[in-house]
Amino acid sequence: MYIDAEGTFRPQRLLQIADRFGLNGADVLENVAYARAYNTDHQSRLLLEAASMMVETRF
């Protein structure tokens, strides 16, 4: 789960990290849930949604 509060998330960087550790980049990206938070209220709602998602999928 990546909640981006600053708009700085870059999938390309995640691919570089995956490559460094010998992981399949596509698989790594597929396992990342991304959301952009635009303010603190939005961020709080996203955190609640993330908690719900983790319960449902058993992260």
PDBQT receptor file of N, H, CA, C and O in Angstrom, charges set to zero:
ATOM      1  N   MET A   1       0.848  -1.162   0.000  1.00  0.00    +0.000 N 
ATOM      2  CA  MET A   1       0.000   0.000   0.000  1.00  0.00    +0.000 C 
ATOM      3  C   MET A   1       0.898   1.231   0.000  1.00  0.00    +0.000 C 
ATOM      4  O   MET A   1       1.790   1.370   0.837  1.00  0.00    +0.000 OA
ATOM      5  N   TYR A   2       0.649   2.107  -0.942  1.00  0.00    +0.000 N 
ATOM      6  H   TYR A   2      -0.076   1.995  -1.623  1.00  0.00    +0.000 HD
ATOM      7  CA  TYR A   2       1.399   3.357  -1.007  1.00  0.00    +0.000 C 
ATOM      8  C   TYR A   2       0.385   4.490  -1.094  1.00  0.00    +0.000 C 
ATOM      9  O   TYR A   2      -0.294   4.647  -2.108  1.00  0.00    +0.000 OA
ATOM     10  N   ILE A   3       0.287   5.270  -0.036  1.00  0.00    +0.000 N 
ATOM     11  H   ILE A   3       0.839   5.142   0.788  1.00  0.00    +0.000 HD
ATOM     12  CA  ILE A   3      -0.562   6.457  -0.048  1.00  0.00    +0.000 C 
ATOM     13  C   ILE A   3       0.363   7.637  -0.284  1.00  0.00    +0.000 C 
ATOM     14  O   ILE A   3       1.190   7.979   0.562  1.00  0.00    +0.000 OA
ATOM     15  N   ASP A   4       0.210   8.244  -1.438  1.00  0.00    +0.000 N 
ATOM     16  H   ASP A   4      -0.462   7.966  -2.125  1.00  0.00    +0.000 HD
ATOM     17  CA  ASP A   4       1.103   9.305  -1.894  1.00  0.00    +0.000 C 
ATOM     18  C   ASP A   4       0.536  10.666  -1.503  1.00  0.00    +0.000 C 
ATOM     19  O   ASP A   4      -0.397  11.163  -2.133  1.00  0.00    +0.000 OA
ATOM     20  N   ALA A   5       1.101  11.259  -0.468  1.00  0.00    +0.000 N 
ATOM     21  H   ALA A   5       1.859  10.856   0.044  1.00  0.00    +0.000 HD
ATOM     22  CA  ALA A   5       0.629  12.553   0.015  1.00  0.00    +0.000 C 
ATOM     23  C   ALA A   5       1.317  13.723  -0.681  1.00  0.00    +0.000 C 
ATOM     24  O   ALA A   5       0.888  14.867  -0.537  1.00  0.00    +0.000 OA
ATOM     25  N   GLU A   6       2.374  13.447  -1.430  1.00  0.00    +0.000 N 
ATOM     26  H   GLU A   6       2.723  12.517  -1.547  1.00  0.00    +0.000 HD
ATOM     27  CA  GLU A   6       3.134  14.529  -2.057  1.00  0.00    +0.000 C 
ATOM     28  C   GLU A   6       3.183  14.444  -3.579  1.00  0.00    +0.000 C 
ATOM     29  O   GLU A   6       3.742  15.326  -4.230  1.00  0.00    +0.000 OA
ATOM     30  N   GLY A   7       2.605  13.391  -4.150  1.00  0.00    +0.000 N 
ATOM     31  H   GLY A   7       2.151  12.674  -3.622  1.00  0.00    +0.000 HD
ATOM     32  CA  GLY A   7       2.630  13.234  -5.607  1.00  0.00    +0.000 C 
ATOM     33  C   GLY A   7       3.988  12.826  -6.140  1.00  0.00    +0.000 C 
ATOM     34  O   GLY A   7       4.349  13.176  -7.264  1.00  0.00    +0.000 OA
ATOM     35  N   THR A   8       4.745  12.088  -5.340  1.00  0.00    +0.000 N 
ATOM     36  H   THR A   8       4.452  11.803  -4.427  1.00  0.00    +0.000 HD
ATOM     37  CA  THR A   8       6.109  11.736  -5.741  1.00  0.00    +0.000 C 
ATOM     38  C   THR A   8       6.304  10.266  -6.099  1.00  0.00    +0.000 C 
ATOM     39  O   THR A   8       7.418   9.854  -6.423  1.00  0.00    +0.000 OA
ATOM     40  N   PHE A   9       5.232   9.468  -6.045  1.00  0.00    +0.000 N 
ATOM     41  H   PHE A   9       4.327   9.802  -5.782  1.00  0.00    +0.000 HD
ATOM     42  CA  PHE A   9       5.376   8.042  -6.364  1.00  0.00    +0.000 C 
ATOM     43  C   PHE A   9       5.801   7.875  -7.819  1.00  0.00    +0.000 C 
ATOM     44  O   PHE A   9       5.213   8.471  -8.721  1.00  0.00    +0.000 OA
ATOM     45  N   ARG A  10       6.829   7.056  -8.037  1.00  0.00    +0.000 N 
ATOM     46  H   ARG A  10       7.307   6.571  -7.304  1.00  0.00    +0.000 HD
ATOM     47  CA  ARG A  10       7.330   6.780  -9.384  1.00  0.00    +0.000 C 
ATOM     48  C   ARG A  10       7.474   5.272  -9.559  1.00  0.00    +0.000 C 
ATOM     49  O   ARG A  10       8.351   4.660  -8.949  1.00  0.00    +0.000 OA
ATOM     50  N   PRO A  11       6.626   4.671 -10.384  1.00  0.00    +0.000 N 
ATOM     51  CA  PRO A  11       6.731   3.230 -10.623  1.00  0.00    +0.000 C 
ATOM     52  C   PRO A  11       8.108   2.825 -11.144  1.00  0.00    +0.000 C 
ATOM     53  O   PRO A  11       8.582   1.727 -10.856  1.00  0.00    +0.000 OA
ATOM     54  N   GLN A  12       8.748   3.706 -11.906  1.00  0.00    +0.000 N 
ATOM     55  H   GLN A  12       8.362   4.598 -12.140  1.00  0.00    +0.000 HD
ATOM     56  CA  GLN A  12      10.068   3.396 -12.451  1.00  0.00    +0.000 C 
ATOM     57  C   GLN A  12      11.077   3.132 -11.335  1.00  0.00    +0.000 C 
ATOM     58  O   GLN A  12      11.941   2.264 -11.462  1.00  0.00    +0.000 OA
ATOM     59  N   ARG A  13      10.961   3.881 -10.252  1.00  0.00    +0.000 N 
ATOM     60  H   ARG A  13      10.260   4.587 -10.150  1.00  0.00    +0.000 HD
ATOM     61  CA  ARG A  13      11.876   3.682  -9.121  1.00  0.00    +0.000 C 
ATOM     62  C   ARG A  13      11.632   2.325  -8.474  1.00  0.00    +0.000 C 
ATOM     63  O   ARG A  13      12.575   1.642  -8.076  1.00  0.00    +0.000 OA
ATOM     64  N   LEU A  14      10.386   1.944  -8.373  1.00  0.00    +0.000 N 
ATOM     65  H   LEU A  14       9.619   2.499  -8.697  1.00  0.00    +0.000 HD
ATOM     66  CA  LEU A  14      10.056   0.636  -7.809  1.00  0.00    +0.000 C 
ATOM     67  C   LEU A  14      10.604  -0.484  -8.687  1.00  0.00    +0.000 C 
ATOM     68  O   LEU A  14      11.042  -1.518  -8.182  1.00  0.00    +0.000 OA
ATOM     69  N   LEU A  15      10.578  -0.277 -10.003  1.00  0.00    +0.000 N 
ATOM     70  H   LEU A  15      10.222   0.562 -10.413  1.00  0.00    +0.000 HD
ATOM     71  CA  LEU A  15      11.154  -1.266 -10.921  1.00  0.00    +0.000 C 
ATOM     72  C   LEU A  15      12.662  -1.386 -10.714  1.00  0.00    +0.000 C 
ATOM     73  O   LEU A  15      13.208  -2.488 -10.771  1.00  0.00    +0.000 OA
ATOM     74  N   GLN A  16      13.332  -0.270 -10.475  1.00  0.00    +0.000 N 
ATOM     75  H   GLN A  16      12.888   0.625 -10.429  1.00  0.00    +0.000 HD
ATOM     76  CA  GLN A  16      14.773  -0.303 -10.209  1.00  0.00    +0.000 C 
ATOM     77  C   GLN A  16      15.076  -1.089  -8.934  1.00  0.00    +0.000 C 
ATOM     78  O   GLN A  16      16.018  -1.879  -8.890  1.00  0.00    +0.000 OA
ATOM     79  N   ILE A  17      14.279  -0.867  -7.915  1.00  0.00    +0.000 N 
ATOM     80  H   ILE A  17      13.513  -0.225  -7.951  1.00  0.00    +0.000 HD
ATOM     81  CA  ILE A  17      14.484  -1.578  -6.651  1.00  0.00    +0.000 C 
ATOM     82  C   ILE A  17      14.231  -3.070  -6.840  1.00  0.00    +0.000 C 
ATOM     83  O   ILE A  17      14.983  -3.899  -6.328  1.00  0.00    +0.000 OA
ATOM     84  N   ALA A  18      13.178  -3.411  -7.573  1.00  0.00    +0.000 N 
ATOM     85  H   ALA A  18      12.568  -2.738  -7.989  1.00  0.00    +0.000 HD
ATOM     86  CA  ALA A  18      12.876  -4.821  -7.841  1.00  0.00    +0.000 C 
ATOM     87  C   ALA A  18      14.038  -5.477  -8.575  1.00  0.00    +0.000 C 
ATOM     88  O   ALA A  18      14.442  -6.592  -8.243  1.00  0.00    +0.000 OA
ATOM     89  N   ASP A  19      14.568  -4.784  -9.566  1.00  0.00    +0.000 N 
ATOM     90  H   ASP A  19      14.240  -3.879  -9.836  1.00  0.00    +0.000 HD
ATOM     91  CA  ASP A  19      15.693  -5.315 -10.336  1.00  0.00    +0.000 C 
ATOM     92  C   ASP A  19      16.908  -5.546  -9.438  1.00  0.00    +0.000 C 
ATOM     93  O   ASP A  19      17.595  -6.559  -9.564  1.00  0.00    +0.000 OA
ATOM     94  N   ARG A  20      17.165  -4.614  -8.543  1.00  0.00    +0.000 N 
ATOM     95  H   ARG A  20      16.607  -3.791  -8.441  1.00  0.00    +0.000 HD
ATOM     96  CA  ARG A  20      18.303  -4.723  -7.622  1.00  0.00    +0.000 C 
ATOM     97  C   ARG A  20      18.230  -5.997  -6.783  1.00  0.00    +0.000 C 
ATOM     98  O   ARG A  20      19.254  -6.599  -6.462  1.00  0.00    +0.000 OA
ATOM     99  N   PHE A  21      17.003  -6.401  -6.430  1.00  0.00    +0.000 N 
ATOM    100  H   PHE A  21      16.170  -5.912  -6.690  1.00  0.00    +0.000 HD
ATOM    101  CA  PHE A  21      16.820  -7.579  -5.588  1.00  0.00    +0.000 C 
ATOM    102  C   PHE A  21      16.436  -8.825  -6.382  1.00  0.00    +0.000 C 
ATOM    103  O   PHE A  21      16.045  -9.841  -5.807  1.00  0.00    +0.000 OA
ATOM    104  N   GLY A  22      16.553  -8.740  -7.711  1.00  0.00    +0.000 N 
ATOM    105  H   GLY A  22      16.871  -7.915  -8.178  1.00  0.00    +0.000 HD
ATOM    106  CA  GLY A  22      16.283  -9.895  -8.556  1.00  0.00    +0.000 C 
ATOM    107  C   GLY A  22      14.823 -10.295  -8.620  1.00  0.00    +0.000 C 
ATOM    108  O   GLY A  22      14.505 -11.468  -8.816  1.00  0.00    +0.000 OA
ATOM    109  N   LEU A  23      13.935  -9.331  -8.457  1.00  0.00    +0.000 N 
ATOM    110  H   LEU A  23      14.193  -8.378  -8.298  1.00  0.00    +0.000 HD
ATOM    111  CA  LEU A  23      12.503  -9.601  -8.495  1.00  0.00    +0.000 C 
ATOM    112  C   LEU A  23      11.916  -9.199  -9.838  1.00  0.00    +0.000 C 
ATOM    113  O   LEU A  23      12.461  -8.342 -10.532  1.00  0.00    +0.000 OA
ATOM    114  N   ASN A  24      10.818  -9.815 -10.193  1.00  0.00    +0.000 N 
ATOM    115  H   ASN A  24      10.376 -10.512  -9.629  1.00  0.00    +0.000 HD
ATOM    116  CA  ASN A  24      10.115  -9.472 -11.422  1.00  0.00    +0.000 C 
ATOM    117  C   ASN A  24       9.381  -8.150 -11.201  1.00  0.00    +0.000 C 
ATOM    118  O   ASN A  24       8.490  -8.064 -10.356  1.00  0.00    +0.000 OA
ATOM    119  N   GLY A  25       9.755  -7.131 -11.956  1.00  0.00    +0.000 N 
ATOM    120  H   GLY A  25      10.479  -7.201 -12.643  1.00  0.00    +0.000 HD
ATOM    121  CA  GLY A  25       9.185  -5.799 -11.786  1.00  0.00    +0.000 C 
ATOM    122  C   GLY A  25       7.687  -5.751 -11.974  1.00  0.00    +0.000 C 
ATOM    123  O   GLY A  25       6.991  -5.065 -11.226  1.00  0.00    +0.000 OA
ATOM    124  N   ALA A  26       7.177  -6.473 -12.966  1.00  0.00    +0.000 N 
ATOM    125  H   ALA A  26       7.743  -7.031 -13.574  1.00  0.00    +0.000 HD
ATOM    126  CA  ALA A  26       5.731  -6.486 -13.215  1.00  0.00    +0.000 C 
ATOM    127  C   ALA A  26       4.989  -7.079 -12.023  1.00  0.00    +0.000 C 
ATOM    128  O   ALA A  26       3.931  -6.582 -11.636  1.00  0.00    +0.000 OA
ATOM    129  N   ASP A  27       5.542  -8.139 -11.441  1.00  0.00    +0.000 N 
ATOM    130  H   ASP A  27       6.401  -8.543 -11.756  1.00  0.00    +0.000 HD
ATOM    131  CA  ASP A  27       4.917  -8.752 -10.267  1.00  0.00    +0.000 C 
ATOM    132  C   ASP A  27       4.924  -7.794  -9.082  1.00  0.00    +0.000 C 
ATOM    133  O   ASP A  27       3.946  -7.701  -8.342  1.00  0.00    +0.000 OA
ATOM    134  N   VAL A  28       6.024  -7.091  -8.912  1.00  0.00    +0.000 N 
ATOM    135  H   VAL A  28       6.819  -7.166  -9.514  1.00  0.00    +0.000 HD
ATOM    136  CA  VAL A  28       6.127  -6.133  -7.807  1.00  0.00    +0.000 C 
ATOM    137  C   VAL A  28       5.080  -5.035  -7.973  1.00  0.00    +0.000 C 
ATOM    138  O   VAL A  28       4.358  -4.718  -7.028  1.00  0.00    +0.000 OA
ATOM    139  N   LEU A  29       4.995  -4.455  -9.163  1.00  0.00    +0.000 N 
ATOM    140  H   LEU A  29       5.582  -4.712  -9.931  1.00  0.00    +0.000 HD
ATOM    141  CA  LEU A  29       4.022  -3.388  -9.396  1.00  0.00    +0.000 C 
ATOM    142  C   LEU A  29       2.592  -3.883  -9.224  1.00  0.00    +0.000 C 
ATOM    143  O   LEU A  29       1.729  -3.147  -8.747  1.00  0.00    +0.000 OA
ATOM    144  N   GLU A  30       2.344  -5.117  -9.609  1.00  0.00    +0.000 N 
ATOM    145  H   GLU A  30       3.046  -5.715  -9.997  1.00  0.00    +0.000 HD
ATOM    146  CA  GLU A  30       1.002  -5.686  -9.483  1.00  0.00    +0.000 C 
ATOM    147  C   GLU A  30       0.596  -5.825  -8.016  1.00  0.00    +0.000 C 
ATOM    148  O   GLU A  30      -0.593  -5.833  -7.694  1.00  0.00    +0.000 OA
ATOM    149  N   ASN A  31       1.575  -5.932  -7.140  1.00  0.00    +0.000 N 
ATOM    150  H   ASN A  31       2.541  -5.926  -7.402  1.00  0.00    +0.000 HD
ATOM    151  CA  ASN A  31       1.301  -6.101  -5.713  1.00  0.00    +0.000 C 
ATOM    152  C   ASN A  31       1.263  -4.789  -4.942  1.00  0.00    +0.000 C 
ATOM    153  O   ASN A  31       1.184  -4.799  -3.714  1.00  0.00    +0.000 OA
ATOM    154  N   VAL A  32       1.318  -3.669  -5.638  1.00  0.00    +0.000 N 
ATOM    155  H   VAL A  32       1.383  -3.661  -6.635  1.00  0.00    +0.000 HD
ATOM    156  CA  VAL A  32       1.276  -2.373  -4.969  1.00  0.00    +0.000 C 
ATOM    157  C   VAL A  32      -0.082  -1.731  -5.213  1.00  0.00    +0.000 C 
ATOM    158  O   VAL A  32      -0.514  -1.557  -6.352  1.00  0.00    +0.000 OA
ATOM    159  N   ALA A  33      -0.744  -1.384  -4.114  1.00  0.00    +0.000 N 
ATOM    160  H   ALA A  33      -0.393  -1.526  -3.188  1.00  0.00    +0.000 HD
ATOM    161  CA  ALA A  33      -1.987  -0.617  -4.202  1.00  0.00    +0.000 C 
ATOM    162  C   ALA A  33      -1.595   0.844  -3.999  1.00  0.00    +0.000 C 
ATOM    163  O   ALA A  33      -1.008   1.194  -2.975  1.00  0.00    +0.000 OA
ATOM    164  N   TYR A  34      -1.912   1.685  -4.959  1.00  0.00    +0.000 N 
ATOM    165  H   TYR A  34      -2.388   1.401  -5.792  1.00  0.00    +0.000 HD
ATOM    166  CA  TYR A  34      -1.498   3.087  -4.939  1.00  0.00    +0.000 C 
ATOM    167  C   TYR A  34      -2.720   3.990  -4.819  1.00  0.00    +0.000 C 
ATOM    168  O   TYR A  34      -3.749   3.746  -5.449  1.00  0.00    +0.000 OA
ATOM    169  N   ALA A  35      -2.597   5.029  -4.010  1.00  0.00    +0.000 N 
ATOM    170  H   ALA A  35      -1.761   5.227  -3.498  1.00  0.00    +0.000 HD
ATOM    171  CA  ALA A  35      -3.642   6.043  -3.917  1.00  0.00    +0.000 C 
ATOM    172  C   ALA A  35      -2.984   7.391  -3.669  1.00  0.00    +0.000 C 
ATOM    173  O   ALA A  35      -2.006   7.488  -2.927  1.00  0.00    +0.000 OA
ATOM    174  N   ARG A  36      -3.521   8.421  -4.287  1.00  0.00    +0.000 N 
ATOM    175  H   ARG A  36      -4.315   8.343  -4.889  1.00  0.00    +0.000 HD
ATOM    176  CA  ARG A  36      -3.013   9.783  -4.108  1.00  0.00    +0.000 C 
ATOM    177  C   ARG A  36      -3.906  10.494  -3.110  1.00  0.00    +0.000 C 
ATOM    178  O   ARG A  36      -5.116  10.583  -3.319  1.00  0.00    +0.000 OA
ATOM    179  N   ALA A  37      -3.333  11.000  -2.033  1.00  0.00    +0.000 N 
ATOM    180  H   ALA A  37      -2.350  10.928  -1.864  1.00  0.00    +0.000 HD
ATOM    181  CA  ALA A  37      -4.077  11.758  -1.025  1.00  0.00    +0.000 C 
ATOM    182  C   ALA A  37      -3.889  13.247  -1.299  1.00  0.00    +0.000 C 
ATOM    183  O   ALA A  37      -2.762  13.725  -1.426  1.00  0.00    +0.000 OA
ATOM    184  N   TYR A  38      -4.994  13.971  -1.389  1.00  0.00    +0.000 N 
ATOM    185  H   TYR A  38      -5.910  13.582  -1.286  1.00  0.00    +0.000 HD
ATOM    186  CA  TYR A  38      -4.924  15.386  -1.744  1.00  0.00    +0.000 C 
ATOM    187  C   TYR A  38      -4.987  16.326  -0.540  1.00  0.00    +0.000 C 
ATOM    188  O   TYR A  38      -4.614  17.494  -0.638  1.00  0.00    +0.000 OA
ATOM    189  N   ASN A  39      -5.460  15.811   0.594  1.00  0.00    +0.000 N 
ATOM    190  H   ASN A  39      -5.764  14.862   0.674  1.00  0.00    +0.000 HD
ATOM    191  CA  ASN A  39      -5.475  16.597   1.827  1.00  0.00    +0.000 C 
ATOM    192  C   ASN A  39      -5.574  15.632   3.008  1.00  0.00    +0.000 C 
ATOM    193  O   ASN A  39      -5.669  14.420   2.812  1.00  0.00    +0.000 OA
ATOM    194  N   THR A  40      -5.552  16.156   4.217  1.00  0.00    +0.000 N 
ATOM    195  H   THR A  40      -5.474  17.140   4.377  1.00  0.00    +0.000 HD
ATOM    196  CA  THR A  40      -5.530  15.272   5.386  1.00  0.00    +0.000 C 
ATOM    197  C   THR A  40      -6.822  14.483   5.541  1.00  0.00    +0.000 C 
ATOM    198  O   THR A  40      -6.787  13.326   5.960  1.00  0.00    +0.000 OA
ATOM    199  N   ASP A  41      -7.956  15.082   5.214  1.00  0.00    +0.000 N 
ATOM    200  H   ASP A  41      -7.985  16.022   4.874  1.00  0.00    +0.000 HD
ATOM    201  CA  ASP A  41      -9.220  14.343   5.295  1.00  0.00    +0.000 C 
ATOM    202  C   ASP A  41      -9.218  13.181   4.309  1.00  0.00    +0.000 C 
ATOM    203  O   ASP A  41      -9.627  12.069   4.643  1.00  0.00    +0.000 OA
ATOM    204  N   HIS A  42      -8.759  13.448   3.111  1.00  0.00    +0.000 N 
ATOM    205  H   HIS A  42      -8.426  14.351   2.840  1.00  0.00    +0.000 HD
ATOM    206  CA  HIS A  42      -8.681  12.406   2.085  1.00  0.00    +0.000 C 
ATOM    207  C   HIS A  42      -7.721  11.309   2.527  1.00  0.00    +0.000 C 
ATOM    208  O   HIS A  42      -7.996  10.126   2.329  1.00  0.00    +0.000 OA
ATOM    209  N   GLN A  43      -6.608  11.690   3.117  1.00  0.00    +0.000 N 
ATOM    210  H   GLN A  43      -6.384  12.651   3.277  1.00  0.00    +0.000 HD
ATOM    211  CA  GLN A  43      -5.629  10.718   3.587  1.00  0.00    +0.000 C 
ATOM    212  C   GLN A  43      -6.237   9.821   4.671  1.00  0.00    +0.000 C 
ATOM    213  O   GLN A  43      -6.007   8.611   4.677  1.00  0.00    +0.000 OA
ATOM    214  N   SER A  44      -6.998  10.403   5.569  1.00  0.00    +0.000 N 
ATOM    215  H   SER A  44      -7.185  11.386   5.564  1.00  0.00    +0.000 HD
ATOM    216  CA  SER A  44      -7.654   9.618   6.619  1.00  0.00    +0.000 C 
ATOM    217  C   SER A  44      -8.633   8.618   6.026  1.00  0.00    +0.000 C 
ATOM    218  O   SER A  44      -8.683   7.466   6.457  1.00  0.00    +0.000 OA
ATOM    219  N   ARG A  45      -9.413   9.051   5.037  1.00  0.00    +0.000 N 
ATOM    220  H   ARG A  45      -9.372   9.987   4.687  1.00  0.00    +0.000 HD
ATOM    221  CA  ARG A  45     -10.351   8.130   4.379  1.00  0.00    +0.000 C 
ATOM    222  C   ARG A  45      -9.611   7.014   3.661  1.00  0.00    +0.000 C 
ATOM    223  O   ARG A  45     -10.042   5.862   3.687  1.00  0.00    +0.000 OA
ATOM    224  N   LEU A  46      -8.498   7.351   3.021  1.00  0.00    +0.000 N 
ATOM    225  H   LEU A  46      -8.147   8.287   3.000  1.00  0.00    +0.000 HD
ATOM    226  CA  LEU A  46      -7.707   6.328   2.331  1.00  0.00    +0.000 C 
ATOM    227  C   LEU A  46      -7.133   5.311   3.315  1.00  0.00    +0.000 C 
ATOM    228  O   LEU A  46      -7.062   4.121   3.007  1.00  0.00    +0.000 OA
ATOM    229  N   LEU A  47      -6.727   5.769   4.488  1.00  0.00    +0.000 N 
ATOM    230  H   LEU A  47      -6.785   6.736   4.738  1.00  0.00    +0.000 HD
ATOM    231  CA  LEU A  47      -6.212   4.850   5.507  1.00  0.00    +0.000 C 
ATOM    232  C   LEU A  47      -7.291   3.873   5.963  1.00  0.00    +0.000 C 
ATOM    233  O   LEU A  47      -7.015   2.691   6.172  1.00  0.00    +0.000 OA
ATOM    234  N   LEU A  48      -8.517   4.365   6.115  1.00  0.00    +0.000 N 
ATOM    235  H   LEU A  48      -8.740   5.325   5.945  1.00  0.00    +0.000 HD
ATOM    236  CA  LEU A  48      -9.620   3.473   6.484  1.00  0.00    +0.000 C 
ATOM    237  C   LEU A  48      -9.886   2.460   5.378  1.00  0.00    +0.000 C 
ATOM    238  O   LEU A  48     -10.104   1.279   5.652  1.00  0.00    +0.000 OA
ATOM    239  N   GLU A  49      -9.867   2.918   4.136  1.00  0.00    +0.000 N 
ATOM    240  H   GLU A  49      -9.690   3.877   3.914  1.00  0.00    +0.000 HD
ATOM    241  CA  GLU A  49     -10.052   2.008   3.005  1.00  0.00    +0.000 C 
ATOM    242  C   GLU A  49      -8.922   0.990   2.937  1.00  0.00    +0.000 C 
ATOM    243  O   GLU A  49      -9.155  -0.182   2.639  1.00  0.00    +0.000 OA
ATOM    244  N   ALA A  50      -7.708   1.429   3.211  1.00  0.00    +0.000 N 
ATOM    245  H   ALA A  50      -7.519   2.381   3.453  1.00  0.00    +0.000 HD
ATOM    246  CA  ALA A  50      -6.559   0.520   3.185  1.00  0.00    +0.000 C 
ATOM    247  C   ALA A  50      -6.700  -0.551   4.257  1.00  0.00    +0.000 C 
ATOM    248  O   ALA A  50      -6.419  -1.723   4.007  1.00  0.00    +0.000 OA
ATOM    249  N   ALA A  51      -7.132  -0.156   5.447  1.00  0.00    +0.000 N 
ATOM    250  H   ALA A  51      -7.360   0.796   5.651  1.00  0.00    +0.000 HD
ATOM    251  CA  ALA A  51      -7.324  -1.130   6.527  1.00  0.00    +0.000 C 
ATOM    252  C   ALA A  51      -8.370  -2.157   6.129  1.00  0.00    +0.000 C 
ATOM    253  O   ALA A  51      -8.194  -3.354   6.359  1.00  0.00    +0.000 OA
ATOM    254  N   SER A  52      -9.450  -1.693   5.539  1.00  0.00    +0.000 N 
ATOM    255  H   SER A  52      -9.593  -0.721   5.352  1.00  0.00    +0.000 HD
ATOM    256  CA  SER A  52     -10.504  -2.600   5.082  1.00  0.00    +0.000 C 
ATOM    257  C   SER A  52      -9.980  -3.546   4.011  1.00  0.00    +0.000 C 
ATOM    258  O   SER A  52     -10.278  -4.740   4.030  1.00  0.00    +0.000 OA
ATOM    259  N   MET A  53      -9.208  -3.016   3.086  1.00  0.00    +0.000 N 
ATOM    260  H   MET A  53      -8.966  -2.046   3.070  1.00  0.00    +0.000 HD
ATOM    261  CA  MET A  53      -8.652  -3.829   2.006  1.00  0.00    +0.000 C 
ATOM    262  C   MET A  53      -7.706  -4.895   2.560  1.00  0.00    +0.000 C 
ATOM    263  O   MET A  53      -7.706  -6.031   2.084  1.00  0.00    +0.000 OA
ATOM    264  N   MET A  54      -6.910  -4.539   3.551  1.00  0.00    +0.000 N 
ATOM    265  H   MET A  54      -6.911  -3.617   3.938  1.00  0.00    +0.000 HD
ATOM    266  CA  MET A  54      -5.969  -5.502   4.124  1.00  0.00    +0.000 C 
ATOM    267  C   MET A  54      -6.687  -6.616   4.871  1.00  0.00    +0.000 C 
ATOM    268  O   MET A  54      -6.224  -7.757   4.876  1.00  0.00    +0.000 OA
ATOM    269  N   VAL A  55      -7.805  -6.300   5.498  1.00  0.00    +0.000 N 
ATOM    270  H   VAL A  55      -8.182  -5.374   5.494  1.00  0.00    +0.000 HD
ATOM    271  CA  VAL A  55      -8.581  -7.332   6.184  1.00  0.00    +0.000 C 
ATOM    272  C   VAL A  55      -9.176  -8.293   5.161  1.00  0.00    +0.000 C 
ATOM    273  O   VAL A  55      -9.170  -9.508   5.363  1.00  0.00    +0.000 OA
ATOM    274  N   GLU A  56      -9.687  -7.747   4.067  1.00  0.00    +0.000 N 
ATOM    275  H   GLU A  56      -9.691  -6.760   3.902  1.00  0.00    +0.000 HD
ATOM    276  CA  GLU A  56     -10.332  -8.569   3.041  1.00  0.00    +0.000 C 
ATOM    277  C   GLU A  56      -9.347  -9.470   2.308  1.00  0.00    +0.000 C 
ATOM    278  O   GLU A  56      -9.674 -10.617   2.002  1.00  0.00    +0.000 OA
ATOM    279  N   THR A  57      -8.156  -8.974   2.023  1.00  0.00    +0.000 N 
ATOM    280  H   THR A  57      -7.891  -8.042   2.271  1.00  0.00    +0.000 HD
ATOM    281  CA  THR A  57      -7.210  -9.751   1.224  1.00  0.00    +0.000 C 
ATOM    282  C   THR A  57      -6.113 -10.393   2.061  1.00  0.00    +0.000 C 
ATOM    283  O   THR A  57      -5.256 -11.093   1.521  1.00  0.00    +0.000 OA
ATOM    284  N   ARG A  58      -6.128 -10.168   3.361  1.00  0.00    +0.000 N 
ATOM    285  H   ARG A  58      -6.825  -9.600   3.799  1.00  0.00    +0.000 HD
ATOM    286  CA  ARG A  58      -5.171 -10.776   4.293  1.00  0.00    +0.000 C 
ATOM    287  C   ARG A  58      -3.718 -10.509   3.913  1.00  0.00    +0.000 C 
ATOM    288  O   ARG A  58      -2.951 -11.440   3.667  1.00  0.00    +0.000 OA
ATOM    289  N   PHE A  59      -3.354  -9.253   3.868  1.00  0.00    +0.000 N 
ATOM    290  H   PHE A  59      -3.977  -8.497   4.068  1.00  0.00    +0.000 HD
ATOM    291  CA  PHE A  59      -1.974  -8.863   3.578  1.00  0.00    +0.000 C 
ATOM    292  C   PHE A  59      -1.053  -9.438   4.619  1.00  0.00    +0.000 C 
ATOM    293  O   PHE A  59       0.158  -9.226   4.557  1.00  0.00    +0.000 OA
TER     294      PHE A  59
